[in-house]
PDB file of C-alpha atoms in Angstrom:
ATOM      1  CA  UNK A  22      21.395  35.033  -5.529  1.00  0.00           C
ATOM      2  CA  UNK A  23      24.176  35.808  -2.832  1.00  0.00           C
ATOM      3  CA  UNK A  24      25.894  39.407  -4.270  1.00  0.00           C
ATOM      4  CA  UNK A  25      30.207  39.492  -2.991  1.00  0.00           C
ATOM      5  CA  UNK A  26      32.912  41.695  -3.276  1.00  0.00           C
ATOM      6  CA  UNK A  27      36.427  42.610  -2.633  1.00  0.00           C
ATOM      7  CA  UNK A  28      37.798  46.002  -2.902  1.00  0.00           C
ATOM      8  CA  UNK A  29      41.274  46.053  -2.322  1.00  0.00           C
ATOM      9  CA  UNK A  30      43.887  49.473  -2.879  1.00  0.00           C
ATOM     10  CA  UNK A  31      44.473  48.240  -6.239  1.00  0.00           C
ATOM     11  CA  UNK A  32      41.573  45.811  -7.341  1.00  0.00           C
ATOM     12  CA  UNK A  33      38.198  45.483  -6.799  1.00  0.00           C
ATOM     13  CA  UNK A  34      36.708  42.014  -7.064  1.00  0.00           C
ATOM     14  CA  UNK A  35      32.363  41.543  -7.531  1.00  0.00           C
ATOM     15  CA  UNK A  36      30.912  38.599  -7.590  1.00  0.00           C
ATOM     16  CA  UNK A  37      28.043  35.861  -7.092  1.00  0.00           C
ATOM     17  CA  UNK A  38      27.309  33.184  -5.547  1.00  0.00           C
ATOM     18  CA  UNK A  39      24.211  30.767  -5.929  1.00  0.00           C
ATOM     19  CA  UNK A  40      25.254  27.998  -3.226  1.00  0.00           C
ATOM     20  CA  UNK A  41      26.894  30.255  -0.537  1.00  0.00           C
ATOM     21  CA  UNK A  42      30.353  27.781  -1.737  1.00  0.00           C
ATOM     22  CA  UNK A  43      31.709  28.819  -4.603  1.00  0.00           C
ATOM     23  CA  UNK A  44      32.013  31.671  -6.643  1.00  0.00           C
ATOM     24  CA  UNK A  45      29.611  31.365  -9.953  1.00  0.00           C
ATOM     25  CA  UNK A  46      31.178  34.155 -11.556  1.00  0.00           C
ATOM     26  CA  UNK A  47      33.099  38.144 -10.739  1.00  0.00           C
ATOM     27  CA  UNK A  48      33.937  40.782 -12.862  1.00  0.00           C
ATOM     28  CA  UNK A  49      37.567  42.628 -12.078  1.00  0.00           C
ATOM     29  CA  UNK A  50      38.391  46.636 -11.909  1.00  0.00           C
ATOM     30  CA  UNK A  51      40.738  49.225 -10.814  1.00  0.00           C
ATOM     31  CA  UNK A  52      39.713  50.661  -7.720  1.00  0.00           C
ATOM     32  CA  UNK A  53      38.962  54.431  -7.881  1.00  0.00           C
ATOM     33  CA  UNK A  54      39.723  56.977  -5.957  1.00  0.00           C
ATOM     34  CA  UNK A  55      36.322  58.241  -5.787  1.00  0.00           C
ATOM     35  CA  UNK A  56      33.969  56.731  -3.665  1.00  0.00           C
ATOM     36  CA  UNK A  57      31.070  57.536  -5.630  1.00  0.00           C
ATOM     37  CA  UNK A  58      32.136  56.178  -8.549  1.00  0.00           C
ATOM     38  CA  UNK A  59      33.788  52.994  -6.971  1.00  0.00           C
ATOM     39  CA  UNK A  60      29.576  52.193  -5.897  1.00  0.00           C
ATOM     40  CA  UNK A  61      28.847  53.363  -9.473  1.00  0.00           C
ATOM     41  CA  UNK A  62      30.990  50.535 -11.070  1.00  0.00           C
ATOM     42  CA  UNK A  63      29.729  48.344  -8.360  1.00  0.00           C
ATOM     43  CA  UNK A  64      26.342  48.583  -8.864  1.00  0.00           C
ATOM     44  CA  UNK A  65      26.917  47.912 -12.940  1.00  0.00           C
ATOM     45  CA  UNK A  66      29.328  45.191 -12.216  1.00  0.00           C
ATOM     46  CA  UNK A  67      26.123  43.433 -10.014  1.00  0.00           C
ATOM     47  CA  UNK A  68      23.629  44.524 -13.021  1.00  0.00           C
ATOM     48  CA  UNK A  69      25.467  42.693 -15.476  1.00  0.00           C
ATOM     49  CA  UNK A  70      26.264  39.477 -13.059  1.00  0.00           C
ATOM     50  CA  UNK A  71      22.978  39.241 -11.431  1.00  0.00           C
ATOM     51  CA  UNK A  72      21.031  39.573 -14.783  1.00  0.00           C
ATOM     52  CA  UNK A  73      18.199  40.096 -13.214  1.00  0.00           C
ATOM     53  CA  UNK A  74      18.484  37.678 -10.545  1.00  0.00           C
ATOM     54  CA  UNK A  75      16.704  38.577  -7.063  1.00  0.00           C
ATOM     55  CA  UNK A  76      20.120  39.392  -4.736  1.00  0.00           C
ATOM     56  CA  UNK A  77      19.364  37.287  -1.112  1.00  0.00           C
ATOM     57  CA  UNK A  78      22.537  39.152   0.508  1.00  0.00           C
ATOM     58  CA  UNK A  79      25.476  40.807   0.055  1.00  0.00           C
ATOM     59  CA  UNK A  80      28.710  39.834   1.999  1.00  0.00           C
ATOM     60  CA  UNK A  81      32.344  40.882   1.016  1.00  0.00           C
ATOM     61  CA  UNK A  82      35.443  43.427   2.324  1.00  0.00           C
ATOM     62  CA  UNK A  83      37.136  46.224   2.025  1.00  0.00           C
ATOM     63  CA  UNK A  84      41.417  47.040   2.609  1.00  0.00           C
ATOM     64  CA  UNK A  85      41.095  49.709   5.120  1.00  0.00           C
ATOM     65  CA  UNK A  86      40.247  49.584   9.053  1.00  0.00           C
ATOM     66  CA  UNK A  87      36.346  49.872   9.698  1.00  0.00           C
ATOM     67  CA  UNK A  88      34.674  51.399  12.548  1.00  0.00           C
ATOM     68  CA  UNK A  89      32.303  48.385  13.787  1.00  0.00           C
ATOM     69  CA  UNK A  90      29.658  50.927  15.605  1.00  0.00           C
ATOM     70  CA  UNK A  91      29.398  52.843  12.497  1.00  0.00           C
ATOM     71  CA  UNK A  92      28.378  50.045  10.029  1.00  0.00           C
ATOM     72  CA  UNK A  93      31.185  49.730   6.607  1.00  0.00           C
ATOM     73  CA  UNK A  94      32.457  53.032   7.448  1.00  0.00           C
ATOM     74  CA  UNK A  95      36.544  53.416   6.812  1.00  0.00           C
ATOM     75  CA  UNK A  96      37.691  55.582  10.021  1.00  0.00           C
ATOM     76  CA  UNK A  97      39.863  58.145   8.643  1.00  0.00           C
ATOM     77  CA  UNK A  98      41.829  58.765   6.015  1.00  0.00           C
ATOM     78  CA  UNK A  99      45.082  58.567   7.239  1.00  0.00           C
ATOM     79  CA  UNK A 100      44.846  55.529   8.206  1.00  0.00           C
ATOM     80  CA  UNK A 101      43.556  54.413   4.806  1.00  0.00           C
ATOM     81  CA  UNK A 102      45.054  53.295   1.724  1.00  0.00           C
ATOM     82  CA  UNK A 103      45.974  56.508  -0.522  1.00  0.00           C
ATOM     83  CA  UNK A 104      44.272  54.788  -3.371  1.00  0.00           C
ATOM     84  CA  UNK A 105      41.168  54.089  -0.639  1.00  0.00           C
ATOM     85  CA  UNK A 106      41.014  57.475   0.237  1.00  0.00           C
ATOM     86  CA  UNK A 107      38.485  59.050  -0.594  1.00  0.00           C
ATOM     87  CA  UNK A 108      36.250  56.082   0.993  1.00  0.00           C
ATOM     88  CA  UNK A 109      37.160  57.228   4.325  1.00  0.00           C
ATOM     89  CA  UNK A 110      33.720  57.615   6.282  1.00  0.00           C
ATOM     90  CA  UNK A 111      31.009  56.946   3.971  1.00  0.00           C
ATOM     91  CA  UNK A 112      28.922  54.011   4.614  1.00  0.00           C
ATOM     92  CA  UNK A 113      29.581  51.577   1.759  1.00  0.00           C
ATOM     93  CA  UNK A 114      26.845  49.026   3.197  1.00  0.00           C
ATOM     94  CA  UNK A 115      24.618  51.938   3.780  1.00  0.00           C
ATOM     95  CA  UNK A 116      24.859  52.496  -0.268  1.00  0.00           C
ATOM     96  CA  UNK A 117      24.568  49.108  -1.483  1.00  0.00           C
ATOM     97  CA  UNK A 118      21.909  48.226   0.712  1.00  0.00           C
ATOM     98  CA  UNK A 119      19.612  51.468  -0.036  1.00  0.00           C
ATOM     99  CA  UNK A 120      20.553  50.552  -4.248  1.00  0.00           C
ATOM    100  CA  UNK A 121      20.361  47.065  -3.915  1.00  0.00           C
ATOM    101  CA  UNK A 122      18.137  46.798  -1.412  1.00  0.00           C
ATOM    102  CA  UNK A 123      19.206  43.786   0.377  1.00  0.00           C
ATOM    103  CA  UNK A 124      21.200  43.309   3.507  1.00  0.00           C
ATOM    104  CA  UNK A 125      24.670  43.640   3.516  1.00  0.00           C
ATOM    105  CA  UNK A 126      27.430  42.491   6.298  1.00  0.00           C
ATOM    106  CA  UNK A 127      31.101  44.019   5.852  1.00  0.00           C
ATOM    107  CA  UNK A 128      34.322  43.588   7.437  1.00  0.00           C
ATOM    108  CA  UNK A 129      37.901  44.450   6.526  1.00  0.00           C
ATOM    109  CA  UNK A 130      39.747  42.416   3.659  1.00  0.00           C
ATOM    110  CA  UNK A 131      42.337  40.711   5.897  1.00  0.00           C
ATOM    111  CA  UNK A 132      39.694  39.163   8.501  1.00  0.00           C
ATOM    112  CA  UNK A 133      37.921  38.250   5.112  1.00  0.00           C
ATOM    113  CA  UNK A 134      40.477  37.011   3.530  1.00  0.00           C
ATOM    114  CA  UNK A 135      41.584  35.136   6.506  1.00  0.00           C
ATOM    115  CA  UNK A 136      38.254  33.685   7.429  1.00  0.00           C
ATOM    116  CA  UNK A 137      38.573  31.850   3.885  1.00  0.00           C
ATOM    117  CA  UNK A 138      41.934  30.381   4.757  1.00  0.00           C
ATOM    118  CA  UNK A 139      41.163  29.110   7.857  1.00  0.00           C
ATOM    119  CA  UNK A 140      38.542  26.939   6.572  1.00  0.00           C
ATOM    120  CA  UNK A 141      41.070  25.289   4.373  1.00  0.00           C
ATOM    121  CA  UNK A 142      42.464  23.435   7.594  1.00  0.00           C
ATOM    122  CA  UNK A 143      40.367  20.435   8.797  1.00  0.00           C
ATOM    123  CA  UNK A 144      39.790  21.510  12.242  1.00  0.00           C
ATOM    124  CA  UNK A 145      39.799  25.025  12.390  1.00  0.00           C
ATOM    125  CA  UNK A 146      36.701  25.475  14.386  1.00  0.00           C
ATOM    126  CA  UNK A 147      39.436  23.923  17.206  1.00  0.00           C
ATOM    127  CA  UNK A 148      41.603  26.763  16.575  1.00  0.00           C
ATOM    128  CA  UNK A 149      42.805  29.959  16.907  1.00  0.00           C
ATOM    129  CA  UNK A 150      44.922  30.821  13.821  1.00  0.00           C
ATOM    130  CA  UNK A 151      45.889  33.916  12.695  1.00  0.00           C
ATOM    131  CA  UNK A 152      46.758  35.690   9.598  1.00  0.00           C
ATOM    132  CA  UNK A 153      48.884  37.458   7.457  1.00  0.00           C
ATOM    133  CA  UNK A 154      48.952  39.264   4.150  1.00  0.00           C
ATOM    134  CA  UNK A 155      52.218  41.077   3.029  1.00  0.00           C
ATOM    135  CA  UNK A 156      51.565  42.711  -0.205  1.00  0.00           C
ATOM    136  CA  UNK A 157      50.851  46.259  -1.293  1.00  0.00           C
ATOM    137  CA  UNK A 158      50.707  46.549   2.978  1.00  0.00           C
ATOM    138  CA  UNK A 159      50.780  44.312   5.632  1.00  0.00           C
ATOM    139  CA  UNK A 160      47.628  43.546   7.441  1.00  0.00           C
ATOM    140  CA  UNK A 161      46.025  40.735   9.063  1.00  0.00           C
ATOM    141  CA  UNK A 162      43.213  39.455  11.318  1.00  0.00           C
ATOM    142  CA  UNK A 163      42.541  36.867  14.075  1.00  0.00           C
ATOM    143  CA  UNK A 164      40.854  34.038  13.245  1.00  0.00           C
ATOM    144  CA  UNK A 165      38.458  32.075  16.831  1.00  0.00           C
ATOM    145  CA  UNK A 166      36.760  28.628  16.529  1.00  0.00           C
ATOM    146  CA  UNK A 167      36.628  29.743  13.230  1.00  0.00           C
ATOM    147  CA  UNK A 168      35.380  33.639  13.912  1.00  0.00           C
ATOM    148  CA  UNK A 169      36.437  37.005  13.044  1.00  0.00           C
ATOM    149  CA  UNK A 170      37.485  37.252  16.840  1.00  0.00           C
ATOM    150  CA  UNK A 171      35.630  40.146  18.051  1.00  0.00           C
ATOM    151  CA  UNK A 172      37.823  43.943  17.869  1.00  0.00           C
ATOM    152  CA  UNK A 173      36.793  47.673  18.064  1.00  0.00           C
ATOM    153  CA  UNK A 174      38.266  48.773  15.026  1.00  0.00           C
ATOM    154  CA  UNK A 175      40.027  45.562  12.930  1.00  0.00           C
ATOM    155  CA  UNK A 176      43.858  44.095  13.855  1.00  0.00           C
ATOM    156  CA  UNK A 177      46.547  45.867  12.064  1.00  0.00           C
ATOM    157  CA  UNK A 178      49.272  44.090  12.690  1.00  0.00           C
ATOM    158  CA  UNK A 179      51.229  45.554  10.010  1.00  0.00           C
ATOM    159  CA  UNK A 180      52.004  49.067  12.053  1.00  0.00           C
ATOM    160  CA  UNK A 181      52.731  46.854  14.956  1.00  0.00           C
ATOM    161  CA  UNK A 182      56.536  49.692  16.018  1.00  0.00           C
ATOM    162  CA  UNK A 183      59.320  47.786  15.156  1.00  0.00           C
ATOM    163  CA  UNK A 184      62.147  49.727  14.434  1.00  0.00           C
ATOM    164  CA  UNK A 185      61.574  52.959  16.713  1.00  0.00           C
ATOM    165  CA  UNK A 186      64.857  54.774  16.064  1.00  0.00           C
ATOM    166  CA  UNK A 187      64.743  53.738  12.811  1.00  0.00           C
ATOM    167  CA  UNK A 188      67.792  51.246  13.006  1.00  0.00           C
ATOM    168  CA  UNK A 189      66.803  48.846  11.152  1.00  0.00           C
ATOM    169  CA  UNK A 190      65.905  50.683   8.494  1.00  0.00           C
ATOM    170  CA  UNK A 191      67.122  54.596   8.361  1.00  0.00           C
ATOM    171  CA  UNK A 192      65.631  55.381   4.851  1.00  0.00           C
ATOM    172  CA  UNK A 193      61.753  54.034   6.627  1.00  0.00           C
ATOM    173  CA  UNK A 194      59.724  56.731   7.319  1.00  0.00           C
ATOM    174  CA  UNK A 195      58.756  57.388  11.457  1.00  0.00           C
ATOM    175  CA  UNK A 196      57.727  55.771  13.994  1.00  0.00           C
ATOM    176  CA  UNK A 197      59.084  52.130  12.012  1.00  0.00           C
ATOM    177  CA  UNK A 198      56.529  50.112  11.436  1.00  0.00           C
ATOM    178  CA  UNK A 199      56.457  47.143   9.994  1.00  0.00           C
ATOM    179  CA  UNK A 200      54.842  47.724   7.581  1.00  0.00           C
ATOM    180  CA  UNK A 201      57.273  50.595   6.057  1.00  0.00           C
ATOM    181  CA  UNK A 202      60.072  47.699   6.357  1.00  0.00           C
ATOM    182  CA  UNK A 203      58.089  45.196   3.757  1.00  0.00           C
ATOM    183  CA  UNK A 204      55.329  46.463   3.057  1.00  0.00           C
ATOM    184  CA  UNK A 205      55.673  46.377  -1.354  1.00  0.00           C
ATOM    185  CA  UNK A 206      54.153  50.177  -1.170  1.00  0.00           C
ATOM    186  CA  UNK A 207      56.997  51.279   0.797  1.00  0.00           C
ATOM    187  CA  UNK A 208      59.592  49.027  -1.321  1.00  0.00           C
ATOM    188  CA  UNK A 209      58.910  50.501  -3.752  1.00  0.00           C
ATOM    189  CA  UNK A 210      59.308  54.286  -2.755  1.00  0.00           C
ATOM    190  CA  UNK A 211      62.702  53.597  -1.091  1.00  0.00           C
ATOM    191  CA  UNK A 212      64.128  51.150  -3.342  1.00  0.00           C
ATOM    192  CA  UNK A 213      62.856  52.378  -6.438  1.00  0.00           C
ATOM    193  CA  UNK A 214      61.904  49.203  -7.978  1.00  0.00           C
ATOM    194  CA  UNK A 215      58.852  46.385  -7.666  1.00  0.00           C
ATOM    195  CA  UNK A 216      59.219  44.313  -5.016  1.00  0.00           C
ATOM    196  CA  UNK A 217      59.262  41.263  -7.875  1.00  0.00           C
ATOM    197  CA  UNK A 218      61.483  43.229  -9.955  1.00  0.00           C
ATOM    198  CA  UNK A 219      64.100  42.837  -6.916  1.00  0.00           C
ATOM    199  CA  UNK A 220      65.971  39.146  -6.945  1.00  0.00           C
ATOM    200  CA  UNK A 221      68.870  40.415  -4.088  1.00  0.00           C
ATOM    201  CA  UNK A 222      69.225  37.014  -1.477  1.00  0.00           C
ATOM    202  CA  UNK A 223      70.269  39.586   1.352  1.00  0.00           C
ATOM    203  CA  UNK A 224      67.427  42.075   0.525  1.00  0.00           C
ATOM    204  CA  UNK A 225      65.398  39.289   0.822  1.00  0.00           C
ATOM    205  CA  UNK A 226      66.634  37.665   3.857  1.00  0.00           C
ATOM    206  CA  UNK A 227      66.739  41.128   5.629  1.00  0.00           C
ATOM    207  CA  UNK A 228      62.885  41.667   4.148  1.00  0.00           C
ATOM    208  CA  UNK A 229      62.139  37.520   6.077  1.00  0.00           C
ATOM    209  CA  UNK A 230      64.492  38.560   9.434  1.00  0.00           C
ATOM    210  CA  UNK A 231      61.351  41.514   9.623  1.00  0.00           C
ATOM    211  CA  UNK A 232      58.748  39.723   9.297  1.00  0.00           C
ATOM    212  CA  UNK A 233      59.908  37.191  11.709  1.00  0.00           C
ATOM    213  CA  UNK A 234      59.531  39.919  14.646  1.00  0.00           C
ATOM    214  CA  UNK A 235      56.371  41.092  13.232  1.00  0.00           C
ATOM    215  CA  UNK A 236      55.429  37.543  13.431  1.00  0.00           C
ATOM    216  CA  UNK A 237      56.803  36.592  17.027  1.00  0.00           C
ATOM    217  CA  UNK A 238      55.048  40.033  18.641  1.00  0.00           C
ATOM    218  CA  UNK A 239      51.973  39.412  16.991  1.00  0.00           C
ATOM    219  CA  UNK A 240      52.325  35.279  18.680  1.00  0.00           C
ATOM    220  CA  UNK A 241      53.032  36.263  22.180  1.00  0.00           C
ATOM    221  CA  UNK A 242      50.200  39.007  21.986  1.00  0.00           C
ATOM    222  CA  UNK A 243      47.346  36.353  20.925  1.00  0.00           C
ATOM    223  CA  UNK A 244      49.113  32.978  20.913  1.00  0.00           C
ATOM    224  CA  UNK A 245      47.525  31.444  18.003  1.00  0.00           C
ATOM    225  CA  UNK A 246      48.202  27.260  17.347  1.00  0.00           C
ATOM    226  CA  UNK A 247      48.783  28.958  13.684  1.00  0.00           C
ATOM    227  CA  UNK A 248      49.080  31.425  11.222  1.00  0.00           C
ATOM    228  CA  UNK A 249      48.498  31.828   8.068  1.00  0.00           C
ATOM    229  CA  UNK A 250      50.985  33.979   5.272  1.00  0.00           C
ATOM    230  CA  UNK A 251      48.889  34.982   1.842  1.00  0.00           C
ATOM    231  CA  UNK A 252      49.901  38.492   0.221  1.00  0.00           C
ATOM    232  CA  UNK A 253      52.196  38.625  -3.022  1.00  0.00           C
ATOM    233  CA  UNK A 254      55.456  39.439  -1.146  1.00  0.00           C
ATOM    234  CA  UNK A 255      54.865  35.807  -0.195  1.00  0.00           C
ATOM    235  CA  UNK A 256      56.512  34.166  -3.591  1.00  0.00           C
ATOM    236  CA  UNK A 257      60.365  35.993  -2.536  1.00  0.00           C
ATOM    237  CA  UNK A 258      59.973  35.552   1.289  1.00  0.00           C
ATOM    238  CA  UNK A 259      61.334  31.682   1.687  1.00  0.00           C
ATOM    239  CA  UNK A 260      59.021  30.265   4.401  1.00  0.00           C
ATOM    240  CA  UNK A 261      61.463  27.617   5.696  1.00  0.00           C
ATOM    241  CA  UNK A 262      64.043  30.896   6.341  1.00  0.00           C
ATOM    242  CA  UNK A 263      60.941  32.411   8.043  1.00  0.00           C
ATOM    243  CA  UNK A 264      60.701  29.485  10.345  1.00  0.00           C
ATOM    244  CA  UNK A 265      64.162  29.342  11.526  1.00  0.00           C
ATOM    245  CA  UNK A 266      64.561  32.686  11.899  1.00  0.00           C
ATOM    246  CA  UNK A 267      60.668  32.771  13.854  1.00  0.00           C
ATOM    247  CA  UNK A 268      62.058  29.961  16.066  1.00  0.00           C
ATOM    248  CA  UNK A 269      64.700  31.654  16.707  1.00  0.00           C
ATOM    249  CA  UNK A 270      63.129  34.540  18.384  1.00  0.00           C
ATOM    250  CA  UNK A 271      59.751  33.300  19.676  1.00  0.00           C
ATOM    251  CA  UNK A 272      61.446  31.360  22.634  1.00  0.00           C
ATOM    252  CA  UNK A 273      59.337  32.543  25.926  1.00  0.00           C
ATOM    253  CA  UNK A 274      57.221  29.202  24.223  1.00  0.00           C
ATOM    254  CA  UNK A 275      58.146  25.757  24.341  1.00  0.00           C
ATOM    255  CA  UNK A 276      55.985  25.121  21.029  1.00  0.00           C
ATOM    256  CA  UNK A 277      56.126  27.756  18.325  1.00  0.00           C
ATOM    257  CA  UNK A 278      52.702  28.440  15.824  1.00  0.00           C
ATOM    258  CA  UNK A 279      52.790  26.370  12.937  1.00  0.00           C
ATOM    259  CA  UNK A 280      53.655  28.662  10.104  1.00  0.00           C
ATOM    260  CA  UNK A 281      51.555  28.137   6.383  1.00  0.00           C
ATOM    261  CA  UNK A 282      51.644  29.787   2.964  1.00  0.00           C
ATOM    262  CA  UNK A 283      47.787  30.749   1.598  1.00  0.00           C
ATOM    263  CA  UNK A 284      46.364  28.776  -0.726  1.00  0.00           C
ATOM    264  CA  UNK A 285      43.220  31.225  -1.980  1.00  0.00           C
ATOM    265  CA  UNK A 286      45.879  33.382  -4.712  1.00  0.00           C
ATOM    266  CA  UNK A 287      43.562  36.266  -5.778  1.00  0.00           C
ATOM    267  CA  UNK A 288      40.338  34.484  -5.130  1.00  0.00           C
ATOM    268  CA  UNK A 289      40.522  34.464  -1.718  1.00  0.00           C
ATOM    269  CA  UNK A 290      38.258  37.782  -1.057  1.00  0.00           C
ATOM    270  CA  UNK A 291      35.616  36.489  -2.752  1.00  0.00           C
ATOM    271  CA  UNK A 292      36.216  33.136  -1.191  1.00  0.00           C
ATOM    272  CA  UNK A 293      36.097  34.944   2.267  1.00  0.00           C
ATOM    273  CA  UNK A 294      32.984  36.672   1.528  1.00  0.00           C
ATOM    274  CA  UNK A 295      31.158  33.559   0.945  1.00  0.00           C
ATOM    275  CA  UNK A 296      32.379  31.861   4.396  1.00  0.00           C
ATOM    276  CA  UNK A 297      31.542  35.222   6.109  1.00  0.00           C
ATOM    277  CA  UNK A 298      27.810  35.335   5.057  1.00  0.00           C
ATOM    278  CA  UNK A 299      28.022  31.859   5.933  1.00  0.00           C
ATOM    279  CA  UNK A 300      28.582  33.119   9.360  1.00  0.00           C
ATOM    280  CA  UNK A 301      26.502  35.871   9.467  1.00  0.00           C
ATOM    281  CA  UNK A 302      23.457  33.914   8.196  1.00  0.00           C
ATOM    282  CA  UNK A 303      23.402  30.947  10.180  1.00  0.00           C
ATOM    283  CA  UNK A 304      22.793  33.027  13.598  1.00  0.00           C
TER     284      UNK A 304
END
């Protein structure tokens, strides 16, 4: 049996798969701020799901930048979502390996989900595909020919600076990162409202314009064939308006990357864990 996990700043999902293709069953719970409590809850959920069956391998993602030279370790407090700050500097992979006695493969959650979303494209192993998630924060990854692209600390497109003088968003925090402008938690801080409760068309037009700037920057850096967009805030953003703005801003190329909306929803992280396990175990 294969054990899967998807740890976000809000929710954690733990699942099992028998065939490395589909999620057999899973549990979901609020992600604890305390690392030890988080590990304890993952172990408890695993034991219930496995019901005594042996683990062949473990794979999953976490919503934090990882130091690839220190397996499974979130980089630092300031670079981790506040709700995961207690997990910084701790090796989740080592804890799970020791407690569950199995090999652990772990990556940043945006890379894991991006891999799953890319795998739904028919010829994804022949393409460069970028993935963006726009939800509580903004994350992303680059998939090269069916693999997560090599990197030192992961990909953080939400941390690109697009408003250094704070003219686009006077109330945003310095240095004017894309995430400060369009991330759900930052929108709530500025407006006092949950993003999903905001129906003002002009507001979302502005958010769409900011996102188009970020996508144009990523396109000139990564030069992908396609960009896939996921996350809860994509329910508020018009993909047609975004395509138009993206085309206006990205003028250097004769053809712009294709923009597609993610398809896997809340289970993308678990499906991504399966894809990631397959990519590691087939080596």
